Short mmCIF file of C-alpha atoms in Angstrom, two decimals:
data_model
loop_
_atom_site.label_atom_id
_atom_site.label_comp_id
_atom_site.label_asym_id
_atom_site.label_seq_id
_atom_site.Cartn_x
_atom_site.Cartn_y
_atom_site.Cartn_z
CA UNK A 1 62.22 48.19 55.11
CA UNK A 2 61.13 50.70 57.74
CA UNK A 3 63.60 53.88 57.80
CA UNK A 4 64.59 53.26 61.10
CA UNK A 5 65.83 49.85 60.11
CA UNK A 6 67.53 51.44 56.99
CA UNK A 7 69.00 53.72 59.27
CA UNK A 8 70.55 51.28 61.57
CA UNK A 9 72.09 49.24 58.40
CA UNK A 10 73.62 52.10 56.94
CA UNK A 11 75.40 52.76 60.37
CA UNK A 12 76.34 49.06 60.89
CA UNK A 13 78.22 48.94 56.96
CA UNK A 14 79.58 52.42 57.82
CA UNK A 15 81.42 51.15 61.09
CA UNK A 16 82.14 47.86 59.98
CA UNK A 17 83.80 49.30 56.80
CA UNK A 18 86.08 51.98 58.23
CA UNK A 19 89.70 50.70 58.53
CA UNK A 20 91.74 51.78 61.82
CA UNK A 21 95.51 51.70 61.87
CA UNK A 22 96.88 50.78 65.00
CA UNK A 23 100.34 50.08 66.71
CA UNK A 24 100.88 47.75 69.53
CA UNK A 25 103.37 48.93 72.45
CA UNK A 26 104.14 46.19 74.83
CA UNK A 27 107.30 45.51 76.26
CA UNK A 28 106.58 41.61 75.94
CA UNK A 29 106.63 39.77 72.86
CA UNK A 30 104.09 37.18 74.19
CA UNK A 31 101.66 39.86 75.18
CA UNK A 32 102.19 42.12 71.90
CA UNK A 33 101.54 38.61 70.02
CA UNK A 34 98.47 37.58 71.20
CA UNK A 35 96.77 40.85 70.95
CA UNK A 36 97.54 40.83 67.19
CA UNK A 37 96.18 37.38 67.56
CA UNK A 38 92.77 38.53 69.09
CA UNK A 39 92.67 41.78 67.13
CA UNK A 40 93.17 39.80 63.63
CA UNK A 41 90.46 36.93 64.81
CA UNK A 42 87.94 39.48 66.48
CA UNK A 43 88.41 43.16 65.32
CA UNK A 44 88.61 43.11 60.88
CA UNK A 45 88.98 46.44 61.08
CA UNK A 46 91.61 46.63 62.40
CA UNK A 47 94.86 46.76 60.59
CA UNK A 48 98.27 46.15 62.72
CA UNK A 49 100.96 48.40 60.82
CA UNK A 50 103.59 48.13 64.06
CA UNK A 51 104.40 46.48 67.34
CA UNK A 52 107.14 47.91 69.38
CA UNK A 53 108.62 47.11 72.90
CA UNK A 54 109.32 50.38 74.22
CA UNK A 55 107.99 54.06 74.95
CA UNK A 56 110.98 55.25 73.35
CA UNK A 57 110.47 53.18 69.88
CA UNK A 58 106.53 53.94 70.20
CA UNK A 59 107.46 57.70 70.21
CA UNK A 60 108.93 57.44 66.33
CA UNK A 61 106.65 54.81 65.35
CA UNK A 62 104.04 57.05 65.91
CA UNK A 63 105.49 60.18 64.50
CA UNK A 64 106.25 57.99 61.15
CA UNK A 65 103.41 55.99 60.95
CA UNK A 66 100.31 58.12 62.40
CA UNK A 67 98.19 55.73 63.68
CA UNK A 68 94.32 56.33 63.91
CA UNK A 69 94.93 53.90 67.79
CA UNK A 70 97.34 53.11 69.83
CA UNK A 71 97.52 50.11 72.32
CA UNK A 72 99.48 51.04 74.93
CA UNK A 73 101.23 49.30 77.89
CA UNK A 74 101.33 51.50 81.20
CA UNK A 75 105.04 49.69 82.77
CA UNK A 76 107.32 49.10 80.71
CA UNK A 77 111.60 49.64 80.73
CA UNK A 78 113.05 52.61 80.37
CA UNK A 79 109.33 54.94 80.25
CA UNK A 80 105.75 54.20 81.03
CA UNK A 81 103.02 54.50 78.53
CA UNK A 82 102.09 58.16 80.80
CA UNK A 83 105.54 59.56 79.84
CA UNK A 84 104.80 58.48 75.89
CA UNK A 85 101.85 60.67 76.17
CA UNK A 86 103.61 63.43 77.71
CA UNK A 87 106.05 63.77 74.65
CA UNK A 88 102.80 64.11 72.63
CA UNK A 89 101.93 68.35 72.46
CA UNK A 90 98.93 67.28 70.50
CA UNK A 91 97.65 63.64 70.86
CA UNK A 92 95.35 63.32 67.29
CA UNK A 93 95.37 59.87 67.88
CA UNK A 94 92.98 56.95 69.77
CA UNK A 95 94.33 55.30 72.65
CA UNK A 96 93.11 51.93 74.71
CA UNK A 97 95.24 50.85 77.52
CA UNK A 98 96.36 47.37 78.08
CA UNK A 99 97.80 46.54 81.54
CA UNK A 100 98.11 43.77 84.06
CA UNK A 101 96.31 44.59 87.23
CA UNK A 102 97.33 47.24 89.05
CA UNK A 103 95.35 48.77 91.76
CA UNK A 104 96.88 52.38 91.17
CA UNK A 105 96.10 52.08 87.17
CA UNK A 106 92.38 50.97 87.54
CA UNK A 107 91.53 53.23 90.10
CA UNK A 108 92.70 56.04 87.96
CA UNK A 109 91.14 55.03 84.77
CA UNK A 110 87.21 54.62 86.62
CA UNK A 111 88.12 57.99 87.33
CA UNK A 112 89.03 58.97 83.57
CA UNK A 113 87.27 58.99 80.17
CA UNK A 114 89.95 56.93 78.41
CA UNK A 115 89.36 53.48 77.65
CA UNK A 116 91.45 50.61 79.11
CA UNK A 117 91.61 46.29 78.51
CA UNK A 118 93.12 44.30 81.55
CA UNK A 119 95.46 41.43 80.86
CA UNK A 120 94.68 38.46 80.14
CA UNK A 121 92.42 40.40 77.04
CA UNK A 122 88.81 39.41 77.02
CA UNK A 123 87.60 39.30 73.55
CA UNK A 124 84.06 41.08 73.89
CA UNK A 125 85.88 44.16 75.89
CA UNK A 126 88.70 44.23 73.02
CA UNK A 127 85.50 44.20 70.43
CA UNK A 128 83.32 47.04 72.50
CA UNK A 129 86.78 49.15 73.08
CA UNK A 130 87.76 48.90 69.18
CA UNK A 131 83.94 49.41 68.36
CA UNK A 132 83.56 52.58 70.91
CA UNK A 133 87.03 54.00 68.57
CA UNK A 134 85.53 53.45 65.22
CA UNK A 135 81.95 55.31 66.49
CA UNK A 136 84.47 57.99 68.18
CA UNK A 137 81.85 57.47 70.87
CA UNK A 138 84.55 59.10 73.48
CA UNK A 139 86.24 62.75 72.20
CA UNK A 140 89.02 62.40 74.41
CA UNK A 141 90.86 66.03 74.51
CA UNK A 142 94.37 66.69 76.33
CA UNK A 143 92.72 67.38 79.17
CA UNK A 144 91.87 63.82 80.23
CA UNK A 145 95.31 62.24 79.64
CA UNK A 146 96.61 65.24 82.13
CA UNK A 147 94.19 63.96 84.77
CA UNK A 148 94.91 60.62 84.04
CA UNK A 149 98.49 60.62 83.57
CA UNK A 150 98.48 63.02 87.52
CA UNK A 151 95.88 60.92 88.95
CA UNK A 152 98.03 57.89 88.37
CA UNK A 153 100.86 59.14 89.63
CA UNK A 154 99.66 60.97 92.57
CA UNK A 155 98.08 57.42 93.65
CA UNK A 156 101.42 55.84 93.42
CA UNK A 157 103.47 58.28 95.28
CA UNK A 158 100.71 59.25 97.99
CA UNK A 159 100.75 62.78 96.85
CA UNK A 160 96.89 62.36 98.00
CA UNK A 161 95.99 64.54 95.11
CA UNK A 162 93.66 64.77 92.54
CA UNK A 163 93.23 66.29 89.10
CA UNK A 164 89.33 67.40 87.89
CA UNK A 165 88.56 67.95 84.71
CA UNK A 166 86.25 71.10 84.30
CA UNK A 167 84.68 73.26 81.51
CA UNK A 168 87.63 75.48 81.54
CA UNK A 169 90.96 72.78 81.86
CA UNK A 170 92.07 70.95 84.77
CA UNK A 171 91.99 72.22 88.65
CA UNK A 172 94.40 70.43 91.12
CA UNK A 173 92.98 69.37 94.71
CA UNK A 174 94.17 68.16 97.79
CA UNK A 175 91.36 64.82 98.58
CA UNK A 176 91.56 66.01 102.21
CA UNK A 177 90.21 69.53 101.78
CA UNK A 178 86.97 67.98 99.64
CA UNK A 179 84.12 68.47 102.10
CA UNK A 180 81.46 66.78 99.71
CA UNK A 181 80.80 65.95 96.47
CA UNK A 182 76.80 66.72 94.95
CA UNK A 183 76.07 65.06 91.72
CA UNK A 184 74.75 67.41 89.15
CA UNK A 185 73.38 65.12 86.55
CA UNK A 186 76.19 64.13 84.32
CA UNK A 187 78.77 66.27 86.73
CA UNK A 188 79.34 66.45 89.54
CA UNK A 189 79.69 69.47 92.15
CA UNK A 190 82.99 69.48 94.88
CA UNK A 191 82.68 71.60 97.77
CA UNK A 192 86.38 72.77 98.94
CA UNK A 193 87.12 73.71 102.31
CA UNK A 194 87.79 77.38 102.33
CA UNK A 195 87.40 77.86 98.85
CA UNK A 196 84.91 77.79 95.86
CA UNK A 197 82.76 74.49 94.82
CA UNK A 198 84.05 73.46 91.26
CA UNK A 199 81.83 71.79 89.15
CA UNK A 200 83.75 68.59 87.50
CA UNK A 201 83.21 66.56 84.52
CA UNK A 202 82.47 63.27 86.10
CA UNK A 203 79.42 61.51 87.87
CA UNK A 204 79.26 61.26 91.60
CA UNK A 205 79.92 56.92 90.77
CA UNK A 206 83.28 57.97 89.73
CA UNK A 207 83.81 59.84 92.52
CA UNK A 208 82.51 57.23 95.12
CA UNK A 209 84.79 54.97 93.27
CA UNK A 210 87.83 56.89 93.61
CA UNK A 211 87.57 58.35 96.96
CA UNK A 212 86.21 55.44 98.72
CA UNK A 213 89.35 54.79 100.35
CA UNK A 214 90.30 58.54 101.89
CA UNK A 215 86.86 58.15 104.13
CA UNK A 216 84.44 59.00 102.10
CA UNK A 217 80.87 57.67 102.01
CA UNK A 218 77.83 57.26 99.65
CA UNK A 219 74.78 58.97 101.79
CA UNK A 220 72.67 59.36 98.91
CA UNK A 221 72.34 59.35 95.30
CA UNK A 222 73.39 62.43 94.79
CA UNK A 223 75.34 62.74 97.79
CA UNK A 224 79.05 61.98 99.08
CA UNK A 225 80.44 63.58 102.39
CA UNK A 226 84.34 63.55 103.60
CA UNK A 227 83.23 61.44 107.14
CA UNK A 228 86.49 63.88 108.79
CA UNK A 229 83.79 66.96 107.70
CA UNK A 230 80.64 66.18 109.36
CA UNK A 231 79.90 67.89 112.30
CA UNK A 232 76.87 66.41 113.44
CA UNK A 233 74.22 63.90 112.60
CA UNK A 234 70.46 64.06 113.58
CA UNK A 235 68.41 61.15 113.47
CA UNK A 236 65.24 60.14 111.56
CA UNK A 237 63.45 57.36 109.81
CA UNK A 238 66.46 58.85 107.23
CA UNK A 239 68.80 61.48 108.62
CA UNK A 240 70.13 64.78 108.17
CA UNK A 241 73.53 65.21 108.20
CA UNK A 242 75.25 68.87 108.76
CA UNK A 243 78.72 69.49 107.65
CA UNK A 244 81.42 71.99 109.29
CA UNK A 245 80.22 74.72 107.10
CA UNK A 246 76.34 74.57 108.67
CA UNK A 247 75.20 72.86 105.22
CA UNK A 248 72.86 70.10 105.42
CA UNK A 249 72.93 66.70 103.04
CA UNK A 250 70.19 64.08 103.53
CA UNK A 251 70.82 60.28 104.16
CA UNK A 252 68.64 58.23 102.25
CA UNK A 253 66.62 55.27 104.37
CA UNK A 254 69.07 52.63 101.78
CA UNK A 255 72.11 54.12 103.00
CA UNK A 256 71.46 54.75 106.11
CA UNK A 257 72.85 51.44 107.73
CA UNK A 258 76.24 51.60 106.16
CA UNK A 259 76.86 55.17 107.27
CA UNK A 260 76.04 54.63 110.66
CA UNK A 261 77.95 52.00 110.42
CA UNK A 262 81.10 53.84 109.60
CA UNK A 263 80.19 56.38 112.01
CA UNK A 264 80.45 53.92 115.27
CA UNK A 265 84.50 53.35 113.55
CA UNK A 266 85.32 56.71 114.31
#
């Protein structure tokens, strides 16, 4: 057997061996019952040691029990899964979300590192999600619930904020003041109006994805402009765009139709 091979095995038994606790929060029995179903048919490694109905009784199950993961309902009576977190001063455990759709929640979690299942469960994305938890292929730190948890909220209460997670914690940003966003490999840079460009812990896809709707548009691959920023366009077999600050961003001969297109809705 060729070391690579023997490499990959030893990996596969090491995964498929580890045991995760885990508690179930859902605020409906049906729901927290056919998880345990799926989890028990689909995910061996996983071993159920709670189900509870309620942020409040997930708070002390999880104190008591310490659970390596946590499945976690986002509404639920009397506290959402957010405000469980926010008990939390140090969250040393795994988290997936599971959540019927809701337009504020997925939004907010394209935008985030943390892992999340929509209702009805798909077994495959239950198995990759589990998986992705037993390889730890996602260090989430507390930064990334605080985005999460704001982002989430802002949405929902048009605060028309957003939270970015940088190299040095979490910088709060009005969506109307960003000018542009400028990917930067893995990151991504956001030019502020007035103030200094951060550089933010997310690709420019996330961002398209998130600020879609507050007129934004892609204009290249590694470019996203604030439409209400652009001060003038000049035309070309592409097109140069320049901004309200005199800085220039190119539009790429594939996007050109749909930005011109969202130019003549101005």
């Amino acid at each position: 057997m060729r070391r690579k091979e023997q490499k990959l095995l030893f990996l596969y038994h090491k995964t498929t061996n580890i045991m995760i606790k885990a508690i179930i929060v859902d605020d409906e029995k049906k729901g927290r019952d056919l998880l345990e179903i799926l989890l028990k048919e689909n995910c061996p490694n996983v071993n159920i040691i709670d189900k509870v109905s309620s942020a409040e009784d997930a708070f002390f199950s999880i104190i008591e029990k310490k659970p390596d993961l946590v499945f976690l309902d986002i509404e639920m009576p009397g506290g959402t899964g957010f405000d469980l977190l926010e008990k939390f001063d140090n969250i040393n455990f795994s988290i997936i979300f599971v959540t019927a759709y809701d337009k504020y929640a997925l939004k907010a979690f394209k935008f985030s590192a943390i892992d999340y299942l929509l209702k009805p469960v798909d077994e495959e994305e239950l198995k990759a999600a589990v998986q992705k938890v037993i390889k730890k292929e996602h260090a989430t730190d507390s930064n990334d619930f605080e985005s999460l948890t704001y982002n989430y909220k802002s949405l929902k209460t048009d605060h028309n904020k957003l939270a970015l997670v940088t190299g040095s914690g979490l910088v709060f940003v009005e969506i109307k003041n960003i000018t542009r966003c400028e990917a930067n490999g893995k990151f991504t840079w956001c030019y502020i109006n007035g103030q200094e460009k951060i550089l933010a812990n997310k690709n420019l896809g996330e961002f398209e994805s998130f600020l879609t709707d507050y007129n934004f548009i892609r204009v290249h691959h590694s470019h996203l402009v604030n439409v209400d920023f652009i001060k003038s366009y000049k035309p070309g077999r592409t097109g140069t765009i320049t901004m309200q600050d005199d800085s220039q961003v190119d539009v790429s001969q594939r996007k050109k139709e749909d930005f011109l297109k969202k130019l003549n809705k101005i």
